[in-house]
Short mmCIF file of C-alpha atoms and ligand atoms in Angstrom, two decimals:
data_model
loop_
_atom_site.label_atom_id
_atom_site.label_comp_id
_atom_site.label_asym_id
_atom_site.label_seq_id
_atom_site.Cartn_x
_atom_site.Cartn_y
_atom_site.Cartn_z
CA UNK A 1 -1.85 0.30 21.91
CA UNK A 2 1.24 -1.39 20.39
CA UNK A 3 3.39 0.20 17.68
CA UNK A 4 2.86 -0.55 14.19
CA UNK A 5 5.47 -2.12 13.39
CA UNK A 6 4.66 -4.83 15.99
CA UNK A 7 0.70 -4.44 14.48
CA UNK A 8 2.17 -5.70 11.14
CA UNK A 9 4.70 -8.89 13.10
CA UNK A 10 1.29 -10.17 14.37
CA UNK A 11 -0.72 -9.99 10.77
CA UNK A 12 2.39 -12.15 9.42
CA UNK A 13 2.25 -14.51 12.44
CA UNK A 14 -1.49 -14.73 11.94
CA UNK A 15 -1.19 -15.20 8.50
CA UNK A 16 -3.36 -12.26 7.75
CA UNK A 17 -2.76 -9.05 6.16
CA UNK A 18 -2.85 -5.17 6.94
CA UNK A 19 -5.04 -3.08 4.46
CA UNK A 20 -3.83 -0.22 3.17
CA UNK A 21 -6.22 2.31 1.34
CA UNK A 22 -5.11 4.96 -0.81
CA UNK A 23 -7.50 7.75 -0.97
CA UNK A 24 -6.56 10.21 -3.63
CA UNK A 25 -9.48 12.26 -3.46
CA UNK A 26 -9.87 13.85 0.97
CA UNK A 27 -13.25 12.88 1.26
CA UNK A 28 -12.32 9.05 1.49
CA UNK A 29 -10.79 9.47 4.23
CA UNK A 30 -14.11 9.57 6.61
CA UNK A 31 -15.65 6.62 4.79
CA UNK A 32 -12.95 4.16 5.05
CA UNK A 33 -11.96 4.95 8.56
CA UNK A 34 -15.86 4.58 9.59
CA UNK A 35 -15.66 0.95 7.25
CA UNK A 36 -13.05 -0.30 9.02
CA UNK A 37 -14.17 0.38 12.66
CA UNK A 38 -17.60 -1.11 11.65
CA UNK A 39 -16.05 -4.35 10.57
CA UNK A 40 -13.91 -4.75 13.60
CA UNK A 41 -10.89 -4.32 11.75
CA UNK A 42 -7.48 -2.70 11.40
CA UNK A 43 -5.97 -1.07 8.79
CA UNK A 44 -3.88 1.31 7.44
CA UNK A 45 -4.45 5.07 5.27
CA UNK A 46 -2.37 5.66 2.81
CA UNK A 47 -1.23 8.66 0.43
CA UNK A 48 1.35 8.55 -2.58
CA UNK A 49 3.43 11.69 -3.89
CA UNK A 50 1.35 10.54 -7.29
CA UNK A 51 -2.23 11.13 -5.65
CA UNK A 52 -1.26 14.55 -4.88
CA UNK A 53 0.63 15.39 -8.40
CA UNK A 54 -2.22 14.02 -10.53
CA UNK A 55 -4.90 13.68 -8.38
CA UNK A 56 -7.08 15.59 -5.52
CA UNK A 57 -5.09 14.56 -2.20
CA UNK A 58 -3.36 17.93 -2.31
CA UNK A 59 -0.36 16.97 -0.11
CA UNK A 60 0.93 14.74 3.20
CA UNK A 61 -0.57 17.92 5.62
CA UNK A 62 -3.75 17.52 4.31
CA UNK A 63 -4.15 13.97 3.93
CA UNK A 64 -2.86 14.29 8.14
CA UNK A 65 -4.84 17.06 8.59
CA UNK A 66 -8.01 15.07 7.43
CA UNK A 67 -6.68 11.62 8.83
CA UNK A 68 -6.29 12.55 12.81
CA UNK A 69 -9.72 14.31 12.36
CA UNK A 70 -11.33 11.21 11.46
CA UNK A 71 -9.08 8.61 12.84
CA UNK A 72 -9.72 6.28 15.69
CA UNK A 73 -6.68 5.09 16.86
CA UNK A 74 -7.64 1.43 18.14
CA UNK A 75 -8.33 0.73 14.58
CA UNK A 76 -6.65 3.23 11.90
CA UNK A 77 -3.22 4.62 11.61
CA UNK A 78 -1.71 6.64 8.91
CA UNK A 79 0.86 5.29 6.55
CA UNK A 80 3.06 7.44 3.38
CA UNK A 81 3.21 5.49 0.26
CA UNK A 82 5.82 5.32 -2.39
CA UNK A 83 7.67 8.68 -2.02
CA UNK A 84 10.09 7.55 -5.03
CA UNK A 85 13.77 8.94 -5.26
CA UNK A 86 13.28 8.62 -9.12
CA UNK A 87 9.38 8.66 -9.73
CA UNK A 88 7.20 7.57 -12.66
CA UNK A 89 7.85 10.02 -15.62
CA UNK A 90 11.77 9.66 -14.32
CA UNK A 91 12.06 12.72 -12.99
CA UNK A 92 14.58 12.90 -9.26
CA UNK A 93 12.62 13.57 -6.26
CA UNK A 94 13.46 15.13 -3.37
CA UNK A 95 12.39 11.93 -1.00
CA UNK A 96 14.56 12.66 2.06
CA UNK A 97 12.75 15.95 2.48
CA UNK A 98 9.31 14.54 1.83
CA UNK A 99 9.23 11.95 4.32
CA UNK A 100 11.54 13.84 6.87
CA UNK A 101 7.98 16.47 6.78
CA UNK A 102 5.91 12.95 7.07
CA UNK A 103 7.37 12.63 10.06
CA UNK A 104 7.03 15.67 11.62
CA UNK A 105 3.32 15.24 11.02
CA UNK A 106 3.09 12.55 12.76
CA UNK A 107 2.83 9.59 10.20
CA UNK A 108 3.17 6.24 11.63
CA UNK A 109 4.84 4.60 8.85
CA UNK A 110 6.64 5.74 5.62
CA UNK A 111 7.70 4.35 2.14
CA UNK A 112 11.23 5.27 0.32
CA UNK A 113 10.77 3.84 -3.21
CA UNK A 114 14.60 2.96 -5.04
CA UNK A 115 13.02 0.53 -7.20
CA UNK A 116 13.88 2.36 -10.00
CA UNK A 117 17.40 2.22 -8.79
CA UNK A 118 20.01 -0.16 -9.18
CA UNK A 119 20.20 -2.57 -6.41
CA UNK A 120 23.09 -0.94 -4.76
CA UNK A 121 21.58 2.68 -4.62
CA UNK A 122 17.67 1.07 -3.50
CA UNK A 123 19.99 -0.27 -0.27
CA UNK A 124 22.15 2.83 0.37
CA UNK A 125 18.26 5.52 -0.33
CA UNK A 126 16.52 2.56 2.11
CA UNK A 127 19.29 2.24 4.32
CA UNK A 128 19.26 6.51 4.80
CA UNK A 129 15.26 6.37 5.13
CA UNK A 130 15.17 3.40 7.61
CA UNK A 131 17.78 5.04 9.57
CA UNK A 132 15.03 8.42 9.89
CA UNK A 133 12.24 6.37 10.39
CA UNK A 134 13.80 4.80 13.01
CA UNK A 135 15.19 7.05 15.06
CA UNK A 136 11.42 8.63 15.19
CA UNK A 137 10.35 5.09 15.85
CA UNK A 138 8.41 4.47 12.79
CA UNK A 139 8.66 1.31 10.66
CA UNK A 140 10.29 1.92 6.96
CA UNK A 141 8.41 0.06 3.87
CA UNK A 142 10.92 -0.05 0.72
CA UNK A 143 10.69 -1.79 -2.98
CA UNK A 144 12.31 -3.98 -4.76
CA UNK A 145 11.85 -5.65 -8.13
CA UNK A 146 9.19 -3.40 -10.83
CA UNK A 147 6.00 -3.63 -10.04
CA UNK A 148 4.71 -1.79 -13.26
CA UNK A 149 1.39 0.25 -13.94
CA UNK A 150 2.20 4.36 -12.34
CA UNK A 151 3.70 4.83 -15.71
CA UNK A 152 2.12 6.61 -18.68
CA UNK A 153 0.80 4.38 -21.70
CA UNK A 154 -0.19 0.89 -21.67
CA UNK A 155 1.64 -1.85 -19.95
CA UNK A 156 3.18 -4.44 -22.14
CA UNK A 157 0.59 -8.05 -22.35
CA UNK A 158 0.27 -9.17 -19.08
CA UNK A 159 0.93 -12.96 -19.50
CA UNK A 160 3.73 -12.35 -21.39
CA UNK A 161 4.68 -10.13 -18.48
CA UNK A 162 3.99 -12.94 -15.86
CA UNK A 163 5.41 -16.06 -17.79
CA UNK A 164 9.28 -14.18 -18.23
CA UNK A 165 8.67 -12.99 -14.29
CA UNK A 166 10.91 -10.37 -15.82
CA UNK A 167 10.56 -7.28 -12.79
CA UNK A 168 10.09 -10.05 -10.40
CA UNK A 169 11.58 -9.51 -6.92
CA UNK A 170 14.81 -11.90 -6.75
CA UNK A 171 15.65 -13.90 -3.94
CA UNK A 172 18.60 -13.43 -3.59
CA UNK A 173 18.68 -9.67 -4.59
CA UNK A 174 16.11 -9.98 -1.12
CA UNK A 175 18.13 -11.46 1.11
CA UNK A 176 20.79 -9.16 0.61
CA UNK A 177 18.32 -5.67 0.35
CA UNK A 178 16.83 -6.28 3.54
CA UNK A 179 20.12 -7.00 5.52
CA UNK A 180 21.97 -3.94 4.00
CA UNK A 181 18.87 -1.47 4.14
CA UNK A 182 17.18 -2.53 7.65
CA UNK A 183 13.50 -1.88 5.91
CA UNK A 184 10.71 -3.08 8.25
CA UNK A 185 8.30 -4.30 5.64
CA UNK A 186 9.41 -5.13 1.73
CA UNK A 187 7.49 -4.61 -1.34
CA UNK A 188 7.93 -7.27 -4.11
CA UNK A 189 7.15 -8.23 -7.34
CA UNK A 190 5.31 -11.52 -7.77
CA UNK A 191 3.28 -10.64 -11.01
CA UNK A 192 1.00 -8.05 -9.40
CA UNK A 193 0.45 -4.81 -11.03
CA UNK A 194 -0.67 -1.22 -10.39
CA UNK A 195 -3.60 0.20 -11.66
CA UNK A 196 -2.64 2.73 -14.08
CA UNK A 197 -2.68 6.72 -13.35
CA UNK A 198 -2.36 8.00 -16.47
CA UNK A 199 -4.87 9.76 -18.36
CA UNK A 200 -6.55 7.75 -21.26
CA UNK A 201 -6.21 4.98 -19.17
CA UNK A 202 -6.90 5.46 -15.31
CA UNK A 203 -10.72 4.75 -15.76
CA UNK A 204 -10.26 1.64 -17.61
CA UNK A 205 -10.80 -1.67 -15.62
CA UNK A 206 -7.97 -3.38 -14.35
CA UNK A 207 -6.78 -6.40 -15.60
CA UNK A 208 -6.48 -9.35 -13.39
CA UNK A 209 -3.51 -10.12 -12.16
CA UNK A 210 -1.87 -13.34 -10.99
CA UNK A 211 0.33 -14.24 -7.92
CA UNK A 212 3.84 -16.68 -8.47
CA UNK A 213 2.87 -18.09 -5.19
CA UNK A 214 5.77 -20.54 -4.76
CA UNK A 215 8.03 -17.18 -5.52
CA UNK A 216 6.26 -15.56 -2.54
CA UNK A 217 6.98 -18.05 -0.37
CA UNK A 218 10.78 -18.20 -1.03
CA UNK A 219 11.10 -14.86 -0.90
CA UNK A 220 9.34 -14.79 2.59
CA UNK A 221 11.95 -17.41 3.48
CA UNK A 222 14.59 -15.51 2.50
CA UNK A 223 13.99 -12.69 4.12
CA UNK A 224 11.57 -13.51 7.47
CA UNK A 225 10.18 -9.59 7.42
CA UNK A 226 6.41 -8.65 6.44
CA UNK A 227 5.77 -8.51 3.01
CA UNK A 228 4.02 -6.53 1.20
CA UNK A 229 1.55 -7.06 -1.80
CA UNK A 230 0.88 -3.72 -4.17
CA UNK A 231 -1.84 -2.98 -6.41
CA UNK A 232 -4.24 -5.04 -4.50
CA UNK A 233 -7.08 -4.73 -6.47
CA UNK A 234 -8.19 -6.95 -9.13
CA UNK A 235 -6.42 -9.66 -8.10
CA UNK A 236 -8.45 -13.04 -7.73
CA UNK A 237 -9.33 -13.85 -4.57
CA UNK A 238 -7.57 -17.49 -4.19
CA UNK A 239 -4.26 -15.68 -5.08
CA UNK A 240 -4.65 -12.66 -2.26
CA UNK A 241 -5.80 -15.61 0.18
CA UNK A 242 -3.32 -17.39 -0.57
CA UNK A 243 -0.77 -14.79 -0.51
CA UNK A 244 -1.47 -13.93 3.34
CA UNK A 245 -0.98 -17.50 3.85
CA UNK A 246 2.82 -16.96 2.07
CA UNK A 247 3.87 -13.76 3.66
CA UNK A 248 2.24 -11.06 2.64
CA UNK A 249 1.05 -9.32 5.75
CA UNK A 250 0.51 -5.57 4.25
CA UNK A 251 -1.75 -5.31 0.75
CA UNK A 252 -2.58 -1.81 -0.78
CA UNK A 253 -5.37 -0.96 -2.28
CA UNK A 254 -5.68 1.69 -4.32
CA UNK A 255 -7.71 1.19 -8.09
CA UNK A 256 -11.07 0.14 -6.58
CA UNK A 257 -12.13 2.09 -3.86
CA UNK A 258 -10.76 5.14 -6.48
CA UNK A 259 -12.81 4.41 -9.05
CA UNK A 260 -15.91 3.48 -7.40
CA UNK A 261 -15.52 6.98 -5.85
CA UNK A 262 -15.03 8.97 -9.64
CA UNK A 263 -18.09 6.89 -10.94
CA UNK A 264 -20.53 7.66 -8.12
CA UNK A 265 -19.27 11.42 -8.28
CA UNK A 266 -19.72 11.83 -11.67
CA UNK A 267 -22.98 10.21 -11.84
CA UNK A 268 -24.95 11.67 -9.15
CA UNK A 269 -22.69 14.66 -8.32
CA UNK A 270 -23.00 13.99 -4.66
CA UNK A 271 -19.59 13.91 -2.78
CA UNK A 272 -21.58 12.36 0.19
CA UNK A 273 -22.72 9.66 -2.30
CA UNK A 274 -19.78 8.96 -3.24
CA UNK A 275 -18.39 8.41 0.24
CA UNK A 276 -20.96 5.99 0.70
CA UNK A 277 -20.18 3.88 -2.02
CA UNK A 278 -16.57 3.98 -0.72
CA UNK A 279 -18.18 3.11 2.93
CA UNK A 280 -20.08 0.38 1.04
CA UNK A 281 -16.93 -1.11 -1.20
CA UNK A 282 -14.63 -0.44 1.77
CA UNK A 283 -16.72 -2.61 3.89
CA UNK A 284 -17.07 -5.46 1.73
CA UNK A 285 -13.58 -5.96 0.24
CA UNK A 286 -12.64 -6.07 3.95
CA UNK A 287 -15.49 -8.63 4.77
CA UNK A 288 -16.26 -10.76 1.76
CA UNK A 289 -13.06 -10.23 -0.59
CA UNK A 290 -9.87 -10.10 1.95
CA UNK A 291 -12.30 -12.18 5.19
CA UNK A 292 -10.38 -9.47 7.48
CA UNK A 293 -13.48 -8.49 9.41
CA UNK A 294 -12.64 -9.07 13.03
CA UNK A 295 -9.04 -9.10 12.90
CA UNK A 296 -8.47 -5.69 15.04
CA UNK A 297 -7.79 -7.67 18.45
CA UNK A 298 -5.97 -10.37 17.35
CA UNK A 299 -3.28 -7.78 15.48
CA UNK A 300 -3.59 -5.15 18.39
CA UNK A 301 -2.63 -7.33 20.84
CA UNK A 302 0.61 -7.12 22.83
CA UNK A 303 2.95 -9.79 22.85
CA UNK A 304 6.08 -10.08 25.17
ZN1 ZN B 1 2.49 0.64 -4.84
#
Protein backbone atom coordinates (compact mmCIF):
# COMPACT_ATOMS: atom_id res chain seq x y z
CA UNK A 1 0.00 0.00 0.00
CA UNK A 2 1.31 3.47 -0.86
CA UNK A 3 1.99 6.08 1.80
CA UNK A 4 -0.84 8.33 2.86
CA UNK A 5 0.74 11.39 1.23
CA UNK A 6 0.56 9.67 -2.14
CA UNK A 7 -3.03 8.53 -1.53
CA UNK A 8 -4.21 12.09 -0.92
CA UNK A 9 -2.26 13.24 -4.01
CA UNK A 10 -4.10 10.57 -5.99
CA UNK A 11 -7.41 11.88 -4.65
CA UNK A 12 -6.49 15.41 -5.77
CA UNK A 13 -5.65 14.18 -9.29
CA UNK A 14 -8.83 12.12 -9.50
CA UNK A 15 -10.95 15.06 -8.23
CA UNK A 16 -12.28 13.13 -5.26
CA UNK A 17 -11.71 13.73 -1.55
CA UNK A 18 -10.62 11.48 1.28
CA UNK A 19 -13.24 11.78 4.02
CA UNK A 20 -11.83 12.18 7.54
CA UNK A 21 -14.19 11.30 10.37
CA UNK A 22 -13.80 12.75 13.84
CA UNK A 23 -14.50 10.36 16.69
CA UNK A 24 -15.22 12.28 19.92
CA UNK A 25 -16.44 9.01 21.50
CA UNK A 26 -14.28 5.89 21.24
CA UNK A 27 -17.17 3.51 20.34
CA UNK A 28 -17.63 5.51 17.11
CA UNK A 29 -14.39 4.12 15.68
CA UNK A 30 -15.57 0.57 14.94
CA UNK A 31 -18.76 1.51 13.00
CA UNK A 32 -16.95 4.24 11.04
CA UNK A 33 -14.29 1.76 9.88
CA UNK A 34 -16.94 -0.85 9.05
CA UNK A 35 -18.86 1.68 6.95
CA UNK A 36 -15.74 2.74 5.03
CA UNK A 37 -14.88 -0.90 4.24
CA UNK A 38 -18.46 -1.80 3.25
CA UNK A 39 -18.58 1.22 0.94
CA UNK A 40 -15.27 0.11 -0.65
CA UNK A 41 -14.03 3.57 0.15
CA UNK A 42 -10.90 4.97 1.77
CA UNK A 43 -10.99 7.32 4.75
CA UNK A 44 -9.20 8.70 7.74
CA UNK A 45 -10.25 8.32 11.34
CA UNK A 46 -9.13 11.49 13.07
CA UNK A 47 -8.98 12.92 16.54
CA UNK A 48 -8.45 16.48 17.75
CA UNK A 49 -7.21 17.70 21.13
CA UNK A 50 -10.49 19.41 21.92
CA UNK A 51 -12.28 16.05 21.62
CA UNK A 52 -10.14 14.75 24.48
CA UNK A 53 -10.91 17.78 26.64
CA UNK A 54 -14.55 18.54 25.77
CA UNK A 55 -15.83 15.09 24.76
CA UNK A 56 -14.89 11.52 25.66
CA UNK A 57 -12.11 10.53 23.25
CA UNK A 58 -9.70 10.51 26.26
CA UNK A 59 -6.45 11.18 24.40
CA UNK A 60 -4.20 10.36 21.47
CA UNK A 61 -3.22 7.05 23.02
CA UNK A 62 -6.77 5.85 23.76
CA UNK A 63 -7.86 6.67 20.21
CA UNK A 64 -4.82 4.91 18.71
CA UNK A 65 -5.46 1.81 20.80
CA UNK A 66 -9.07 1.60 19.67
CA UNK A 67 -8.17 2.38 16.04
CA UNK A 68 -5.49 -0.31 15.79
CA UNK A 69 -7.92 -2.78 17.32
CA UNK A 70 -10.33 -2.36 14.38
CA UNK A 71 -8.21 -1.00 11.53
CA UNK A 72 -8.33 -2.39 8.01
CA UNK A 73 -5.10 -0.96 6.54
CA UNK A 74 -6.28 -1.07 2.92
CA UNK A 75 -9.20 1.23 3.79
CA UNK A 76 -8.39 3.45 6.78
CA UNK A 77 -5.55 5.43 8.34
CA UNK A 78 -5.26 7.41 11.56
CA UNK A 79 -4.83 11.19 11.48
CA UNK A 80 -4.06 13.59 14.31
CA UNK A 81 -6.42 16.53 13.74
CA UNK A 82 -6.09 20.10 15.20
CA UNK A 83 -3.27 20.37 17.65
CA UNK A 84 -3.46 24.11 18.19
CA UNK A 85 -0.53 26.32 19.12
CA UNK A 86 -3.08 28.57 20.83
CA UNK A 87 -6.35 26.81 21.57
CA UNK A 88 -10.00 27.85 21.20
CA UNK A 89 -9.93 29.24 24.76
CA UNK A 90 -6.80 31.33 24.12
CA UNK A 91 -4.41 29.03 26.00
CA UNK A 92 -0.89 28.17 24.76
CA UNK A 93 -0.52 24.45 24.05
CA UNK A 94 2.59 22.26 24.14
CA UNK A 95 1.83 21.21 20.59
CA UNK A 96 5.23 19.74 19.75
CA UNK A 97 5.10 17.28 22.63
CA UNK A 98 1.57 16.10 21.70
CA UNK A 99 2.48 15.69 18.03
CA UNK A 100 5.71 13.87 18.84
CA UNK A 101 3.76 11.52 21.09
CA UNK A 102 1.26 10.78 18.32
CA UNK A 103 4.04 10.06 15.83
CA UNK A 104 5.43 7.57 18.35
CA UNK A 105 1.99 5.98 18.73
CA UNK A 106 1.85 5.17 15.02
CA UNK A 107 -0.41 7.94 13.66
CA UNK A 108 -0.20 8.12 9.86
CA UNK A 109 -0.40 11.92 9.52
CA UNK A 110 -0.55 14.95 11.82
CA UNK A 111 -1.95 18.48 11.87
CA UNK A 112 -0.62 21.57 13.57
CA UNK A 113 -3.03 24.49 13.81
CA UNK A 114 -1.21 27.81 14.00
CA UNK A 115 -4.14 29.73 12.54
CA UNK A 116 -4.47 31.94 15.63
CA UNK A 117 -0.86 33.14 15.17
CA UNK A 118 0.57 35.81 12.89
CA UNK A 119 1.58 34.59 9.42
CA UNK A 120 5.28 34.49 10.34
CA UNK A 121 4.67 32.62 13.59
CA UNK A 122 2.33 30.16 11.87
CA UNK A 123 5.00 29.46 9.22
CA UNK A 124 7.66 28.91 11.91
CA UNK A 125 5.50 26.56 14.00
CA UNK A 126 4.34 24.60 10.95
CA UNK A 127 7.92 24.34 9.61
CA UNK A 128 8.99 22.75 12.89
CA UNK A 129 6.15 20.20 12.88
CA UNK A 130 6.51 19.43 9.16
CA UNK A 131 10.20 18.64 9.74
CA UNK A 132 9.41 16.21 12.57
CA UNK A 133 6.61 14.59 10.56
CA UNK A 134 8.74 14.23 7.44
CA UNK A 135 11.56 12.68 9.47
CA UNK A 136 9.04 9.98 10.45
CA UNK A 137 7.79 9.70 6.85
CA UNK A 138 4.41 11.30 7.58
CA UNK A 139 2.48 14.11 5.87
CA UNK A 140 1.76 17.29 7.83
CA UNK A 141 -1.45 19.32 7.57
CA UNK A 142 -1.59 23.00 8.53
CA UNK A 143 -4.26 25.71 8.64
CA UNK A 144 -4.18 29.24 7.30
CA UNK A 145 -7.10 31.62 7.68
CA UNK A 146 -9.85 31.41 10.27
CA UNK A 147 -12.33 28.54 10.19
CA UNK A 148 -14.59 29.80 13.00
CA UNK A 149 -16.92 27.81 15.25
CA UNK A 150 -14.80 26.11 17.90
CA UNK A 151 -14.67 29.17 20.13
CA UNK A 152 -17.21 29.52 22.96
CA UNK A 153 -20.46 31.43 22.35
CA UNK A 154 -22.49 32.18 19.25
CA UNK A 155 -21.02 32.80 15.80
CA UNK A 156 -21.35 36.25 14.26
CA UNK A 157 -24.20 36.29 11.68
CA UNK A 158 -23.10 33.87 8.94
CA UNK A 159 -24.28 35.90 5.94
CA UNK A 160 -22.22 38.89 7.08
CA UNK A 161 -19.20 36.68 7.66
CA UNK A 162 -19.48 35.18 4.17
CA UNK A 163 -20.16 38.43 2.36
CA UNK A 164 -17.19 40.19 3.97
CA UNK A 165 -14.81 37.29 3.31
CA UNK A 166 -13.40 38.06 6.75
CA UNK A 167 -10.90 35.41 7.85
CA UNK A 168 -10.76 33.75 4.41
CA UNK A 169 -7.36 32.33 3.45
CA UNK A 170 -5.60 34.86 1.22
CA UNK A 171 -4.05 33.65 -2.01
CA UNK A 172 -0.69 35.43 -1.72
CA UNK A 173 -0.32 34.38 1.92
CA UNK A 174 -1.17 30.77 1.07
CA UNK A 175 1.50 30.68 -1.64
CA UNK A 176 4.14 31.98 0.75
CA UNK A 177 2.92 29.80 3.62
CA UNK A 178 3.11 26.55 1.69
CA UNK A 179 6.51 27.20 0.15
CA UNK A 180 8.10 28.34 3.44
CA UNK A 181 6.42 25.95 5.90
CA UNK A 182 6.78 22.76 3.85
CA UNK A 183 3.30 21.54 4.83
CA UNK A 184 1.77 18.79 2.67
CA UNK A 185 -1.94 19.60 3.01
CA UNK A 186 -3.53 22.97 3.74
CA UNK A 187 -6.79 23.60 5.57
CA UNK A 188 -8.39 26.68 4.03
CA UNK A 189 -11.11 29.11 5.08
CA UNK A 190 -13.50 29.72 2.17
CA UNK A 191 -16.82 30.12 3.98
CA UNK A 192 -16.71 26.80 5.87
CA UNK A 193 -17.30 26.77 9.64
CA UNK A 194 -16.61 24.27 12.38
CA UNK A 195 -19.48 22.72 14.33
CA UNK A 196 -19.91 24.29 17.76
CA UNK A 197 -18.32 22.40 20.64
CA UNK A 198 -19.17 24.59 23.64
CA UNK A 199 -21.96 23.83 26.13
CA UNK A 200 -25.29 25.28 25.09
CA UNK A 201 -24.32 25.34 21.40
CA UNK A 202 -22.95 21.90 20.53
CA UNK A 203 -26.41 20.30 20.21
CA UNK A 204 -27.83 22.95 17.88
CA UNK A 205 -28.37 22.18 14.21
CA UNK A 206 -25.38 23.45 12.27
CA UNK A 207 -25.72 26.39 9.90
CA UNK A 208 -25.66 25.43 6.21
CA UNK A 209 -22.38 27.06 5.21
CA UNK A 210 -21.65 28.12 1.63
CA UNK A 211 -18.29 27.96 -0.12
CA UNK A 212 -16.60 30.60 -2.25
CA UNK A 213 -15.67 28.23 -5.08
CA UNK A 214 -13.92 30.79 -7.23
CA UNK A 215 -11.69 31.69 -4.31
CA UNK A 216 -11.01 28.00 -3.70
CA UNK A 217 -9.93 27.56 -7.30
CA UNK A 218 -7.53 30.51 -7.01
CA UNK A 219 -6.03 29.05 -3.83
CA UNK A 220 -5.62 25.64 -5.39
CA UNK A 221 -3.85 27.04 -8.44
CA UNK A 222 -1.56 29.11 -6.23
CA UNK A 223 -0.34 26.29 -3.98
CA UNK A 224 -0.97 23.09 -6.00
CA UNK A 225 -0.94 20.85 -2.87
CA UNK A 226 -4.10 19.04 -1.64
CA UNK A 227 -6.45 21.41 0.18
CA UNK A 228 -8.56 20.38 3.16
CA UNK A 229 -12.13 21.38 3.93
CA UNK A 230 -12.81 21.54 7.65
CA UNK A 231 -16.37 21.76 8.93
CA UNK A 232 -17.67 19.40 6.24
CA UNK A 233 -20.97 18.70 8.02
CA UNK A 234 -23.99 20.64 6.89
CA UNK A 235 -22.55 22.17 3.70
CA UNK A 236 -25.09 21.82 0.87
CA UNK A 237 -24.16 18.94 -1.41
CA UNK A 238 -23.66 20.95 -4.59
CA UNK A 239 -20.95 23.04 -2.89
CA UNK A 240 -19.18 20.00 -1.49
CA UNK A 241 -19.13 18.16 -4.82
CA UNK A 242 -17.94 21.27 -6.65
CA UNK A 243 -15.15 21.75 -4.08
CA UNK A 244 -13.74 18.30 -4.98
CA UNK A 245 -13.42 19.54 -8.56
CA UNK A 246 -11.51 22.62 -7.42
CA UNK A 247 -8.78 21.31 -5.15
CA UNK A 248 -10.35 19.91 -1.97
CA UNK A 249 -8.80 16.43 -1.51
CA UNK A 250 -9.65 15.81 2.19
CA UNK A 251 -12.90 16.68 3.90
CA UNK A 252 -13.38 16.61 7.68
CA UNK A 253 -16.69 15.43 9.11
CA UNK A 254 -17.41 15.81 12.82
CA UNK A 255 -20.76 17.23 13.84
CA UNK A 256 -22.91 15.09 11.55
CA UNK A 257 -21.88 11.75 13.07
CA UNK A 258 -21.28 13.09 16.60
CA UNK A 259 -24.85 14.35 16.94
CA UNK A 260 -26.25 11.06 15.60
CA UNK A 261 -24.22 9.14 18.19
CA UNK A 262 -25.25 11.42 21.07
CA UNK A 263 -28.94 11.61 20.24
CA UNK A 264 -29.28 7.84 19.66
CA UNK A 265 -27.43 7.08 22.88
CA UNK A 266 -29.66 9.50 24.73
CA UNK A 267 -32.92 8.10 23.33
CA UNK A 268 -32.06 4.38 23.63
CA UNK A 269 -29.47 4.27 26.42
CA UNK A 270 -27.56 1.69 24.35
CA UNK A 271 -24.04 2.19 22.95
CA UNK A 272 -24.68 -0.58 20.38
CA UNK A 273 -27.70 1.31 18.98
CA UNK A 274 -25.68 4.52 18.81
CA UNK A 275 -22.92 2.64 16.98
CA UNK A 276 -25.40 1.30 14.41
CA UNK A 277 -26.73 4.83 13.87
CA UNK A 278 -23.16 6.03 13.25
CA UNK A 279 -22.62 3.14 10.81
CA UNK A 280 -25.79 4.01 8.86
CA UNK A 281 -25.01 7.73 8.73
CA UNK A 282 -21.39 7.15 7.70
CA UNK A 283 -22.52 4.83 4.86
CA UNK A 284 -25.03 7.45 3.76
CA UNK A 285 -22.48 10.27 3.85
CA UNK A 286 -19.88 8.33 1.86
CA UNK A 287 -22.37 6.93 -0.63
CA UNK A 288 -25.33 9.24 -1.09
CA UNK A 289 -23.94 12.57 -0.01
CA UNK A 290 -20.29 12.74 -1.04
CA UNK A 291 -20.37 10.09 -3.81
CA UNK A 292 -17.16 8.48 -2.52
CA UNK A 293 -18.16 4.81 -2.72
CA UNK A 294 -15.68 2.57 -4.61
CA UNK A 295 -12.78 5.05 -4.50
CA UNK A 296 -10.46 2.66 -2.62
CA UNK A 297 -8.73 1.03 -5.58
CA UNK A 298 -8.40 4.34 -7.41
CA UNK A 299 -6.77 6.33 -4.61
CA UNK A 300 -4.50 3.54 -3.39
CA UNK A 301 -2.95 2.66 -6.74
CA UNK A 302 0.78 3.11 -7.02
CA UNK A 303 1.70 5.68 -9.63
CA UNK A 304 5.29 5.94 -10.76
ZN1 LIG B 1 -11.12 21.64 11.85
